[in-house]
mmCIF file of C-alpha atoms in Angstrom:
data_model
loop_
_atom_site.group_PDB
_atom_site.id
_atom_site.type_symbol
_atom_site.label_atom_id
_atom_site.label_comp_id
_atom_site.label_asym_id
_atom_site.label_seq_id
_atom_site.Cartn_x
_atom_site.Cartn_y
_atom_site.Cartn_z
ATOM 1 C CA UNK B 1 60.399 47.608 69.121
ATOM 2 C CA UNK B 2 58.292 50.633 70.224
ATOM 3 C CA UNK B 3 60.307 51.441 73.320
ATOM 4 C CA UNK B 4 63.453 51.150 71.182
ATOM 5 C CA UNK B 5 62.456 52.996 68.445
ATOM 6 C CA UNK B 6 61.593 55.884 70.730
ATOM 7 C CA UNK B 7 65.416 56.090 71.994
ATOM 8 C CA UNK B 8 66.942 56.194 68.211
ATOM 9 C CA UNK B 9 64.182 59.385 67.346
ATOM 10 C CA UNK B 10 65.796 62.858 67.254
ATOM 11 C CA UNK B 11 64.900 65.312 69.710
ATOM 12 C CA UNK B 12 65.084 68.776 70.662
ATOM 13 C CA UNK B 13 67.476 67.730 74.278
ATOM 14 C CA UNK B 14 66.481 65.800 77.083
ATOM 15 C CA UNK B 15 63.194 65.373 78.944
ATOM 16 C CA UNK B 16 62.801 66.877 82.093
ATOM 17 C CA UNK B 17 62.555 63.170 83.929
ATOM 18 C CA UNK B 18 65.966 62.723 83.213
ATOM 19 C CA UNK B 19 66.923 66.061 83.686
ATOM 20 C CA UNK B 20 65.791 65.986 87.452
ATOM 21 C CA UNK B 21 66.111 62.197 88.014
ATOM 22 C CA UNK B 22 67.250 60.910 91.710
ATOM 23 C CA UNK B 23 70.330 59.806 90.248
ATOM 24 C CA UNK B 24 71.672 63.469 88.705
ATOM 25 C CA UNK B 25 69.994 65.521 91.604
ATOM 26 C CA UNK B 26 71.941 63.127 94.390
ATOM 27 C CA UNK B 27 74.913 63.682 92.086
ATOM 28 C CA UNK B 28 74.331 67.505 91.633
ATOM 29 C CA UNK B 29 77.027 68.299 94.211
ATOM 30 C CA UNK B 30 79.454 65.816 93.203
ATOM 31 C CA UNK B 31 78.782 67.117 89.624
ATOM 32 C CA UNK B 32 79.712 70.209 90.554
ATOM 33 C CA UNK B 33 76.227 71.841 90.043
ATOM 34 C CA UNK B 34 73.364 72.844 91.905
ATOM 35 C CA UNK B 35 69.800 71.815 91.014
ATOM 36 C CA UNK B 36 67.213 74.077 92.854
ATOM 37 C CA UNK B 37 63.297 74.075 92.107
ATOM 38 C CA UNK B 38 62.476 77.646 91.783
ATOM 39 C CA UNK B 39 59.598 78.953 94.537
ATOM 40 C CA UNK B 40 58.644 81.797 96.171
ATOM 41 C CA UNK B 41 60.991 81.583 99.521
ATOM 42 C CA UNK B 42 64.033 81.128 97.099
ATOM 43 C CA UNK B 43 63.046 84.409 95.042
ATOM 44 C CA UNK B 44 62.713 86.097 98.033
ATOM 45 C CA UNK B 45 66.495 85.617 98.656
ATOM 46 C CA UNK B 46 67.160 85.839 95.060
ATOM 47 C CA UNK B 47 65.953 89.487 95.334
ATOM 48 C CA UNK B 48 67.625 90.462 98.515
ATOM 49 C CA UNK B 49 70.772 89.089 97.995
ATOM 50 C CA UNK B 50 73.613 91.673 97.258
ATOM 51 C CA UNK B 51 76.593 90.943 95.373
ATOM 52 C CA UNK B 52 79.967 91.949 97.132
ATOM 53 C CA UNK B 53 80.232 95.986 96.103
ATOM 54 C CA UNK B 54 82.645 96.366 93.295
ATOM 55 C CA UNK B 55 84.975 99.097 95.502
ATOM 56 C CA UNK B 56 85.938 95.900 97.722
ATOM 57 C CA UNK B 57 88.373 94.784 94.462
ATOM 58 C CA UNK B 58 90.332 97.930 95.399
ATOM 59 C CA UNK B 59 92.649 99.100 97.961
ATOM 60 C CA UNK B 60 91.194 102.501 100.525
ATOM 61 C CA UNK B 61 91.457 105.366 98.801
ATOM 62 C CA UNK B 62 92.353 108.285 101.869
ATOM 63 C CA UNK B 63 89.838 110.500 102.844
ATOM 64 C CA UNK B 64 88.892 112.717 100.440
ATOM 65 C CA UNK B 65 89.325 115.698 103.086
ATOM 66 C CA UNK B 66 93.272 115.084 103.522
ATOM 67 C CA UNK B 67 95.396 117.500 101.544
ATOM 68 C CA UNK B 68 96.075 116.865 98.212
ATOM 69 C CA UNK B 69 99.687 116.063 97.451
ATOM 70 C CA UNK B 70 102.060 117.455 94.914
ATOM 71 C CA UNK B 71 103.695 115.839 92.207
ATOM 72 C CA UNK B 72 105.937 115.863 89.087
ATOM 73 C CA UNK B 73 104.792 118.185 86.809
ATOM 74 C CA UNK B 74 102.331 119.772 88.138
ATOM 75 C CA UNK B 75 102.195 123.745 87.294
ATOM 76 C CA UNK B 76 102.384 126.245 89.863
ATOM 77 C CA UNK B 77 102.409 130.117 90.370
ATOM 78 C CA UNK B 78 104.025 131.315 93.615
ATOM 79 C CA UNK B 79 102.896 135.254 94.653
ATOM 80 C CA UNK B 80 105.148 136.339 96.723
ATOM 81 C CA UNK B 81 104.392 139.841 98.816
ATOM 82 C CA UNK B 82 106.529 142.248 100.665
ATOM 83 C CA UNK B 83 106.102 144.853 103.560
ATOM 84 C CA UNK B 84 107.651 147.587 101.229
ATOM 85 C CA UNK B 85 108.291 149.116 98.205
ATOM 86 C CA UNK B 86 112.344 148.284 97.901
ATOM 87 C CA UNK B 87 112.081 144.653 98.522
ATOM 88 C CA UNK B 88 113.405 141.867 96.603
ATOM 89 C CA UNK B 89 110.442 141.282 95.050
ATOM 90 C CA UNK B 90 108.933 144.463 94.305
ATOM 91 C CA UNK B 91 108.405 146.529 91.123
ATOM 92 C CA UNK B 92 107.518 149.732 89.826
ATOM 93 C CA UNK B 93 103.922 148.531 89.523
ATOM 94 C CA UNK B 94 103.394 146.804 93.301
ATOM 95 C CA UNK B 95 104.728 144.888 96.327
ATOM 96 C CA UNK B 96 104.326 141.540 94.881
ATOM 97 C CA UNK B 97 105.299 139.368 91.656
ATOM 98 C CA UNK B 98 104.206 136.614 90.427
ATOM 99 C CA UNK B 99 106.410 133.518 89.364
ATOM 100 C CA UNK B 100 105.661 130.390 87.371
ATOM 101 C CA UNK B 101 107.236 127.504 88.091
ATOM 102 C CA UNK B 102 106.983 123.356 87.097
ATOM 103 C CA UNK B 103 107.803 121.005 89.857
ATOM 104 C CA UNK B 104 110.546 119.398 87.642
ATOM 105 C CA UNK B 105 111.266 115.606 87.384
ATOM 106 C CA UNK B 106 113.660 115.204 90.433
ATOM 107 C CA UNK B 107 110.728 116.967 92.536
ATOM 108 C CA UNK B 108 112.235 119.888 93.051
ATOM 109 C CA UNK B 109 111.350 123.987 92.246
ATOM 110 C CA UNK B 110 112.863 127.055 91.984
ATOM 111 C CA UNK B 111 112.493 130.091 93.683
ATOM 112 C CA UNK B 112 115.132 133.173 93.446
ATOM 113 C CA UNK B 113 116.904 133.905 96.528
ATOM 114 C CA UNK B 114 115.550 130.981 98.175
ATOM 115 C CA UNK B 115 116.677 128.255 95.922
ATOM 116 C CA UNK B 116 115.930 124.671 95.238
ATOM 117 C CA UNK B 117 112.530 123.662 97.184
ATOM 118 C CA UNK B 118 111.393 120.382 96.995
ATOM 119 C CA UNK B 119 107.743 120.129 96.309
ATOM 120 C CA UNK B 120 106.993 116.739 95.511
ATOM 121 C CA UNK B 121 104.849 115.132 97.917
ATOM 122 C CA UNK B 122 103.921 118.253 99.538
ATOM 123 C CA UNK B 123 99.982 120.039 100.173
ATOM 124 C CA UNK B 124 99.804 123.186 98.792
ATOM 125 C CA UNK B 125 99.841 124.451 102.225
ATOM 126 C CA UNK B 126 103.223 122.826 103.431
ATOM 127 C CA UNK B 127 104.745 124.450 99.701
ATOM 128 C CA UNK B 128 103.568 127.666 101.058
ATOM 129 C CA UNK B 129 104.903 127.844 104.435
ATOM 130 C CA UNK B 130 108.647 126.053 102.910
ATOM 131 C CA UNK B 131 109.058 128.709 100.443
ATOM 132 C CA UNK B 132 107.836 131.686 103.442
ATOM 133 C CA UNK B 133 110.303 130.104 105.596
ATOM 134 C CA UNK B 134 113.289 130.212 103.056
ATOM 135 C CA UNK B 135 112.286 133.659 102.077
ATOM 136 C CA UNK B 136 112.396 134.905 106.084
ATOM 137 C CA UNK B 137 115.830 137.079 106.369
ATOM 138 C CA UNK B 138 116.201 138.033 102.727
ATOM 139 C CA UNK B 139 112.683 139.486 101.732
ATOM 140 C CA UNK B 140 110.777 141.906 103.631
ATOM 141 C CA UNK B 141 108.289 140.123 106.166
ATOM 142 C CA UNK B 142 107.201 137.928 102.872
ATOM 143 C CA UNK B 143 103.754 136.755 102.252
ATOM 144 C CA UNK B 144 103.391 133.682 99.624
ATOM 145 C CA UNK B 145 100.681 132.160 97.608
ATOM 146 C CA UNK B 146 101.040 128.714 95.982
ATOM 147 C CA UNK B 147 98.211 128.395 92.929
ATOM 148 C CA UNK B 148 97.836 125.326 91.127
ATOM 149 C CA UNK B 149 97.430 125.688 87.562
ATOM 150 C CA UNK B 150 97.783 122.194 86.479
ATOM 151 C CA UNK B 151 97.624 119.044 88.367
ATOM 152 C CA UNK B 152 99.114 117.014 85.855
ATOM 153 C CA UNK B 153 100.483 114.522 88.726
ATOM 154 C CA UNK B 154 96.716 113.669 89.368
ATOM 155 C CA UNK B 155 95.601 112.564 86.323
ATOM 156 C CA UNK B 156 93.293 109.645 85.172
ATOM 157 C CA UNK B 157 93.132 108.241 81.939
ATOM 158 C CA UNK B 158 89.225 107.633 80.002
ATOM 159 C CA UNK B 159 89.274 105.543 77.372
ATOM 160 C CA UNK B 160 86.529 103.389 74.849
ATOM 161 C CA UNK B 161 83.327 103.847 74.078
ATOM 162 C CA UNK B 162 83.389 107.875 75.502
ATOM 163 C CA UNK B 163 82.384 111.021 73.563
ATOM 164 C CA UNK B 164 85.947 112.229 74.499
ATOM 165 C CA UNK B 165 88.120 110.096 75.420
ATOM 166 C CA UNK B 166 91.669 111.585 77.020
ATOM 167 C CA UNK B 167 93.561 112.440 80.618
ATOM 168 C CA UNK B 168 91.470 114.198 83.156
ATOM 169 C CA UNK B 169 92.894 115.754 86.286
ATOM 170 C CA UNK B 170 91.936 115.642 89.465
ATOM 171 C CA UNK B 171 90.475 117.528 91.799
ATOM 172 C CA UNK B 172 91.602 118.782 95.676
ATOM 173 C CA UNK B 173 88.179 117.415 96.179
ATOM 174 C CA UNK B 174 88.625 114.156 94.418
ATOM 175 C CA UNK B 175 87.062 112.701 91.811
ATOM 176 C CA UNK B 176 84.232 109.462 91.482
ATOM 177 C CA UNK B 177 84.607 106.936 88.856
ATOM 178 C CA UNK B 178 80.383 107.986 87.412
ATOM 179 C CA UNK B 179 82.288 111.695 87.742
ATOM 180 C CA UNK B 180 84.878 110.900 85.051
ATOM 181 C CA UNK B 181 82.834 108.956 82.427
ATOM 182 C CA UNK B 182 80.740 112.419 82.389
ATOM 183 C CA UNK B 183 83.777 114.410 82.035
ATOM 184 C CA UNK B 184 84.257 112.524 79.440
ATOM 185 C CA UNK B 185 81.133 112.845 77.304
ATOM 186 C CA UNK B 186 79.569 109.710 78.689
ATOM 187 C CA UNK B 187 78.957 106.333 77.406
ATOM 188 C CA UNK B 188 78.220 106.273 73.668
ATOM 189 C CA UNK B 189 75.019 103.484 74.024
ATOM 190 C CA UNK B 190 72.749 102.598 77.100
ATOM 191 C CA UNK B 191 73.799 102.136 80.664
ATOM 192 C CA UNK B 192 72.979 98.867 81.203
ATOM 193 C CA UNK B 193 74.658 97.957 77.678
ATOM 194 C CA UNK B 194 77.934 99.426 79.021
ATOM 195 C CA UNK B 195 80.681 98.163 81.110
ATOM 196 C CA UNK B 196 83.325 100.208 83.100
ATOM 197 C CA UNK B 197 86.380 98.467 83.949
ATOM 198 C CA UNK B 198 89.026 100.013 86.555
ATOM 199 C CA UNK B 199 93.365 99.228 86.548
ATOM 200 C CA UNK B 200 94.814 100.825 89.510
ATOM 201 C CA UNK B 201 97.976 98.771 89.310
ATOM 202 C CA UNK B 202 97.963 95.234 89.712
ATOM 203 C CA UNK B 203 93.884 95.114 91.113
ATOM 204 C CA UNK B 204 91.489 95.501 87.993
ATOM 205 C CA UNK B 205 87.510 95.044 88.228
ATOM 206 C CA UNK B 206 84.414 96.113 86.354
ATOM 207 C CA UNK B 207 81.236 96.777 87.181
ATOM 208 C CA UNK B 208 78.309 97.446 84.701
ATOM 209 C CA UNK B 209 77.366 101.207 84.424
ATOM 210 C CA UNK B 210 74.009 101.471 85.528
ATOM 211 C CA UNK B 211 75.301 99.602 88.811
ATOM 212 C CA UNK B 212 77.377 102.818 89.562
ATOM 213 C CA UNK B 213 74.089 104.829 89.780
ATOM 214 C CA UNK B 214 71.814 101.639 91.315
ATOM 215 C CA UNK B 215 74.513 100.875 93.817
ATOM 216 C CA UNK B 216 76.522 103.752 95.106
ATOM 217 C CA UNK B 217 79.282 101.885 97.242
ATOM 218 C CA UNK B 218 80.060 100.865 93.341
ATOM 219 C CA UNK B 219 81.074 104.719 92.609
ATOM 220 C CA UNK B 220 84.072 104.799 93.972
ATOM 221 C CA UNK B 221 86.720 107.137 94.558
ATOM 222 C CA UNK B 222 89.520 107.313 91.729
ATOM 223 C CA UNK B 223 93.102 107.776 92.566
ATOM 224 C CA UNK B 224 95.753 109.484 90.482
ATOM 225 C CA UNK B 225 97.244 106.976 88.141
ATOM 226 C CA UNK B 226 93.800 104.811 87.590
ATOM 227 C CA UNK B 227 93.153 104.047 84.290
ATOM 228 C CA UNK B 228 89.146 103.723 82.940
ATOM 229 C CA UNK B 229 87.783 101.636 79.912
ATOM 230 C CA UNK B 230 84.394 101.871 78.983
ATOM 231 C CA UNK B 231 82.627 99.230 76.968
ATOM 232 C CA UNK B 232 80.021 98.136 75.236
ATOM 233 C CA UNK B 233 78.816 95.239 75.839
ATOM 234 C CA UNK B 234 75.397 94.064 75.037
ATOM 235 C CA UNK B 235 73.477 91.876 77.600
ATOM 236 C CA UNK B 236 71.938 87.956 75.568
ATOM 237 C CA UNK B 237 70.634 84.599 76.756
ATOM 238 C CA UNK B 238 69.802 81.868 75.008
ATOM 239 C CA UNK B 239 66.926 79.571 74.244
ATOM 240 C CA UNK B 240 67.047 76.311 73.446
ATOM 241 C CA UNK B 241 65.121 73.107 73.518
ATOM 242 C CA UNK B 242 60.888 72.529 72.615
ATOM 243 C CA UNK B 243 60.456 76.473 72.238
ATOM 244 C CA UNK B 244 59.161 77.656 68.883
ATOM 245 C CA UNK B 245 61.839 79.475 68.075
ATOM 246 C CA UNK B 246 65.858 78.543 69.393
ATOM 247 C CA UNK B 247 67.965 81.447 69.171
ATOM 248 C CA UNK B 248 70.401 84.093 71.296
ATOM 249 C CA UNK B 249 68.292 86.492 72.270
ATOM 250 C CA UNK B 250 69.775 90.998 72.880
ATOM 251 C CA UNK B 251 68.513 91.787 75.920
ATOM 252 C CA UNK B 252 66.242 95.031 74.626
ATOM 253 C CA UNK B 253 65.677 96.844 78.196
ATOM 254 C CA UNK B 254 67.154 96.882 81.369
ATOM 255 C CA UNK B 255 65.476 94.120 83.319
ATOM 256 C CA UNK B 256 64.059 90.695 81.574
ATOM 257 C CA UNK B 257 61.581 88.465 83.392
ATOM 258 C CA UNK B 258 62.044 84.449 83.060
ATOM 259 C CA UNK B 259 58.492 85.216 81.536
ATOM 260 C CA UNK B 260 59.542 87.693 78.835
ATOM 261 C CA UNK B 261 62.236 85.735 78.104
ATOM 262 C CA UNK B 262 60.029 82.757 77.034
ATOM 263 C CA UNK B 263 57.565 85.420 75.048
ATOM 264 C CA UNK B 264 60.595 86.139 73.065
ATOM 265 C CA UNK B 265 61.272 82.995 71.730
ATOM 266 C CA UNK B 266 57.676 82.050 70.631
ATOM 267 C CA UNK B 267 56.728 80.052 74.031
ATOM 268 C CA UNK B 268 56.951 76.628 74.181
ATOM 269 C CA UNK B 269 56.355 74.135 71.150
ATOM 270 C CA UNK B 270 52.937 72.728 70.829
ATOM 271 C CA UNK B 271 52.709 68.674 71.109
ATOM 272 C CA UNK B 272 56.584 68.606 72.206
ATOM 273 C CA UNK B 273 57.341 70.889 75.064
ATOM 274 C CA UNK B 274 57.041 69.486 79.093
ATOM 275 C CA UNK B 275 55.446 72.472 80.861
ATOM 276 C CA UNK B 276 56.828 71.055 84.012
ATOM 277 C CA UNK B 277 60.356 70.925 82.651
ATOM 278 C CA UNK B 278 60.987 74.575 82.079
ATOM 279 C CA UNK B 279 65.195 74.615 83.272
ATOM 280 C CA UNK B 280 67.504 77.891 83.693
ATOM 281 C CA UNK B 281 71.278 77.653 83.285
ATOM 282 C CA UNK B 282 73.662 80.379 85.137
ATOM 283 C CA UNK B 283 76.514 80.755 87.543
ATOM 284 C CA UNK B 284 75.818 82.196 90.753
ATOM 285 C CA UNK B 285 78.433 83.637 93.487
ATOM 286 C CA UNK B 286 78.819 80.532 96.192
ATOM 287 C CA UNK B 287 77.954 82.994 98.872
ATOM 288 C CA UNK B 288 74.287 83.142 96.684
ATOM 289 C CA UNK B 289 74.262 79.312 96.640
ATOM 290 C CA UNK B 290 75.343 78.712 100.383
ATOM 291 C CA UNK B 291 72.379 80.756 101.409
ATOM 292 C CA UNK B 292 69.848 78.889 98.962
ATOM 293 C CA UNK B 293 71.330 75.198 99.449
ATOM 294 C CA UNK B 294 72.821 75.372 102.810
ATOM 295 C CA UNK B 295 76.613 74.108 103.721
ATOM 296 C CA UNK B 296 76.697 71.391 100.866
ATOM 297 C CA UNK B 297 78.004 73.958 98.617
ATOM 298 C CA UNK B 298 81.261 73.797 100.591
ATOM 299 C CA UNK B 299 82.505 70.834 98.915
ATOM 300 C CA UNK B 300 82.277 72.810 95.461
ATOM 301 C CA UNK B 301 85.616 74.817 95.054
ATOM 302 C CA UNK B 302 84.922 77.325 92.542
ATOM 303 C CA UNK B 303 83.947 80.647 93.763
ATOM 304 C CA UNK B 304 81.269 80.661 90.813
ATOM 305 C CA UNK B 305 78.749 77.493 91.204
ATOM 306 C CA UNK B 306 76.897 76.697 87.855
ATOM 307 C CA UNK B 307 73.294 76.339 89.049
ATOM 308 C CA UNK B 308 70.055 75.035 87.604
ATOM 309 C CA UNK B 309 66.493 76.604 88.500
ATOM 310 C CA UNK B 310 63.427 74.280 87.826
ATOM 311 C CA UNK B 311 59.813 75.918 87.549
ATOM 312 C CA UNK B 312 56.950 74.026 86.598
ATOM 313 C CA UNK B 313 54.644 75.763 84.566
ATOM 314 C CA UNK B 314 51.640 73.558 85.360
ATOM 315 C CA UNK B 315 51.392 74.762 88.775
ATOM 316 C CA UNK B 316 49.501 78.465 88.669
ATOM 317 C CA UNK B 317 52.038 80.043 91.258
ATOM 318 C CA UNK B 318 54.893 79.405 88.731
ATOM 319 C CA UNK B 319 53.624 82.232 86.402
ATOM 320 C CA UNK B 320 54.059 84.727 89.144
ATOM 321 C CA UNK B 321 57.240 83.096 89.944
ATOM 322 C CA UNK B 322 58.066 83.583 86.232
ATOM 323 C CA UNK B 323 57.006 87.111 86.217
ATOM 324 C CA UNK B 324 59.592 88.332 88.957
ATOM 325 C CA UNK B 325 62.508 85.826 87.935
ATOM 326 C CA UNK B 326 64.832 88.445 86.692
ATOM 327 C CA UNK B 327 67.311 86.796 83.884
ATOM 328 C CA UNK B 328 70.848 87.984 83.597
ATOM 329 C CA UNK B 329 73.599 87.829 80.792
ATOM 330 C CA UNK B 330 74.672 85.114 79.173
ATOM 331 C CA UNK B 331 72.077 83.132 80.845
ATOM 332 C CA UNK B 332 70.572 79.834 79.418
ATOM 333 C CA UNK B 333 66.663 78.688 79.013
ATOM 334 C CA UNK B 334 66.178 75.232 78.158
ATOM 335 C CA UNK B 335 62.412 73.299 77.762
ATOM 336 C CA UNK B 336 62.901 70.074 78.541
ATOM 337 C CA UNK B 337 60.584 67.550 75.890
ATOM 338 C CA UNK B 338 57.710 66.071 77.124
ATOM 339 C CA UNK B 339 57.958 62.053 77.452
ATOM 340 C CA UNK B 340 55.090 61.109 75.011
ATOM 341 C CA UNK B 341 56.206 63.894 72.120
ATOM 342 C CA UNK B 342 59.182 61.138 71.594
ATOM 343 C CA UNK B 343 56.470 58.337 71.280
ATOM 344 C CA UNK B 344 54.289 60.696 68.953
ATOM 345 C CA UNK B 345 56.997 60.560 66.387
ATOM 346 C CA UNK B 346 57.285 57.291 66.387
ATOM 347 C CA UNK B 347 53.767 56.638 65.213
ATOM 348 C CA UNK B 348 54.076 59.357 62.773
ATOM 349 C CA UNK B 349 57.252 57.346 61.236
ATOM 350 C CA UNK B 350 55.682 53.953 61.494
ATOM 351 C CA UNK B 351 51.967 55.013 60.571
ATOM 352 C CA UNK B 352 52.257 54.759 56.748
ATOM 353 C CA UNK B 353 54.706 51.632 57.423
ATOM 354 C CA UNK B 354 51.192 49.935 59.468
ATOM 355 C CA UNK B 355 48.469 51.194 56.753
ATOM 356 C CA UNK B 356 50.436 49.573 53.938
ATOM 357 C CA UNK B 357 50.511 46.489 56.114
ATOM 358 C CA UNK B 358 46.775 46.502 56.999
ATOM 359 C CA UNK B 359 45.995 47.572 52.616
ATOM 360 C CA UNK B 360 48.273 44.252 52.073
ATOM 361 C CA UNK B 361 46.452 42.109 54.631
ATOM 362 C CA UNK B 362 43.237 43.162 53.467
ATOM 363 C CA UNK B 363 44.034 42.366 49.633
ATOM 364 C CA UNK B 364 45.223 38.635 51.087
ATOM 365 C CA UNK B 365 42.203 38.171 52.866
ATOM 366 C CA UNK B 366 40.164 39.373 49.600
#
């Protein structure tokens, strides 16, 4: 009756025998999870493992030295000089004039006496040298400059949570993604509250903000055409189980320990919780997991493993442990219920249930 009772009590989740039982940790592969007891070796690799950079979800951008290229609608101004004072394009005031000029939508622009030029897909340089060379025979010895006024062709769109949001051009130097959320005002909240998210054609990624500055292979090098969405989008994890209080939990600064985590929800619950059954829920890149589990992984096919971390709290080590266990978003903390907290309910239902017994007895044996 006791042991039966016990099962039909309500709990808080499952005890931390049955959580880590032979049966579900043989099974944890063919489950398609990974059950790892947390220790010091395994943070170790925890903390020098590096994700793959967030520029690898993009094509190479070319070297940012190469000449920058031409395109539709850019706005130009071609000077063009001559050896003396009754050339084509002299006036009463100098040698030289200037002439505006918008590469139009076939590519093309247009230059008196030398016609049609095509200046799409074109450096500055090669512009400057086409229209010389058309010019050669009908001006006198001519001398051109090609300015750009506005590289419209390079542009980048910045949109979300931005001061100013809008197009931004480009650069003959280039231009970094970190460069064009500050050209656009910055993000609105806190870096590591904020997401940036790339489209350059089909490939899209994103890559938290505060990554760009921690990691700079994550900074990468825009390309004309990219479009750039800034979000916010606040960091939580969950608690759950015999803590004192279950709740999702903002992260409030950039980094929170396994430790803090549990300070934030109360602790564990007097008389209930297991301090050996303290359980963390996340999904971790398989290249993480191959390194902390070995080949076994293999048989798992998603490129995201869900894993679960064990620490036991009555060891002293495990506080330290706890102390450098960084948490991530959306992660899950669950305190498994110690075995006996089950059976301490069930006196506390049938105690008044054995004191009226033992009152009627005693009036019978009166």
């Amino acid at each position: 009756m006791v042991l039966s009772g016990c099962g039909a009590l309500p709990g808080q989740g499952p005890t931390a025998i049955s959580i880590t039982s032979e049966d579900i940790e043989g099974d944890a592969i063919r489950s398609n999870y990974v059950l790892l007891s947390l220790d010091n070796e395994m943070l170790t690799k925890l903390h020098a493992y590096r994700p793959a950079p967030f520029a690898k979800q993009f094509r190479a951008v070319p070297n940012r030295g190469r000449s920058a290229r031409l395109g539709i609608g850019d706005r130009l101004v071609i000077t063009i000089w001559e050896a003396a004072p009754e050339g084509l394009f002299s006036t009463s005031d100098g040698k030289q004039v200037s002439v505006p000029s918008v590469i139009d939508e076939s590519g093309y622009i247009f230059i008196p006496y030398a016609g049609r030029i095509r200046a799409s897909g074109l450096s500055v340089e090669g512009l400057r040298v086409a229209i010389q060379e058309r010019l050669k025979g009908k001006a006198i010895e001519p001398q051109v400059l090609v300015t750009v006024e506005g590289s419209e062709s390079t542009g980048i769109v910045v949109v979300g949570d931005v001061t100013n949001p809008g197009q931004y051009t480009m650069s003959v130097r280039g231009m970094r993604l970190l460069e064009a959320v500050a050209r656009s005002g910055g993000s609105r909240e806190a870096t590591y509250e904020t997401v940036v998210t790339v489209k350059r054609g089909n490939a899209s990624g994103e890559a938290r903000l505060v990554d760009l500055i921690n990691y700079p292979e994550n900074n990468i090098w825009l390309t004309a055409g990219d479009n750039v969405l800034v979000t916010h989008k606040p960091r939580t994890f969950s608690a759950f189980g015999a803590v004192k209080d279950t709740k999702l939990v903002p992260f409030k600064t950039e980094t929170v320990t396994l430790a803090e985590g549990l300070a934030q929800v109360g602790g564990l619950k007097d008389f209930f919780a297991d301090a050996a059954g303290i359980f963390l829920f996340r999904f971790e890149n398989r290249e993480l997991v191959r390194q902390l589990k070995g080949n076994a992984v293999d048989s798992i096919r998603a490129a995201r493993i869900p894993v679960v971390y064990k620490l036991n709290l009555r060891q002293a080590e495990a506080f330290f442990l706890a102390r450098s266990f960084e948490m991530r978003d959306k992660d899950i903390i669950y305190v498994a219920n110690h075995p006996t907290a089950e059976f301490g309910k069930f006196l506390q239902i049938i105690g008044p249930l054995l004191s009226n017994v033992n009152t009627a007895n005693g009036l019978v044996n009166n």
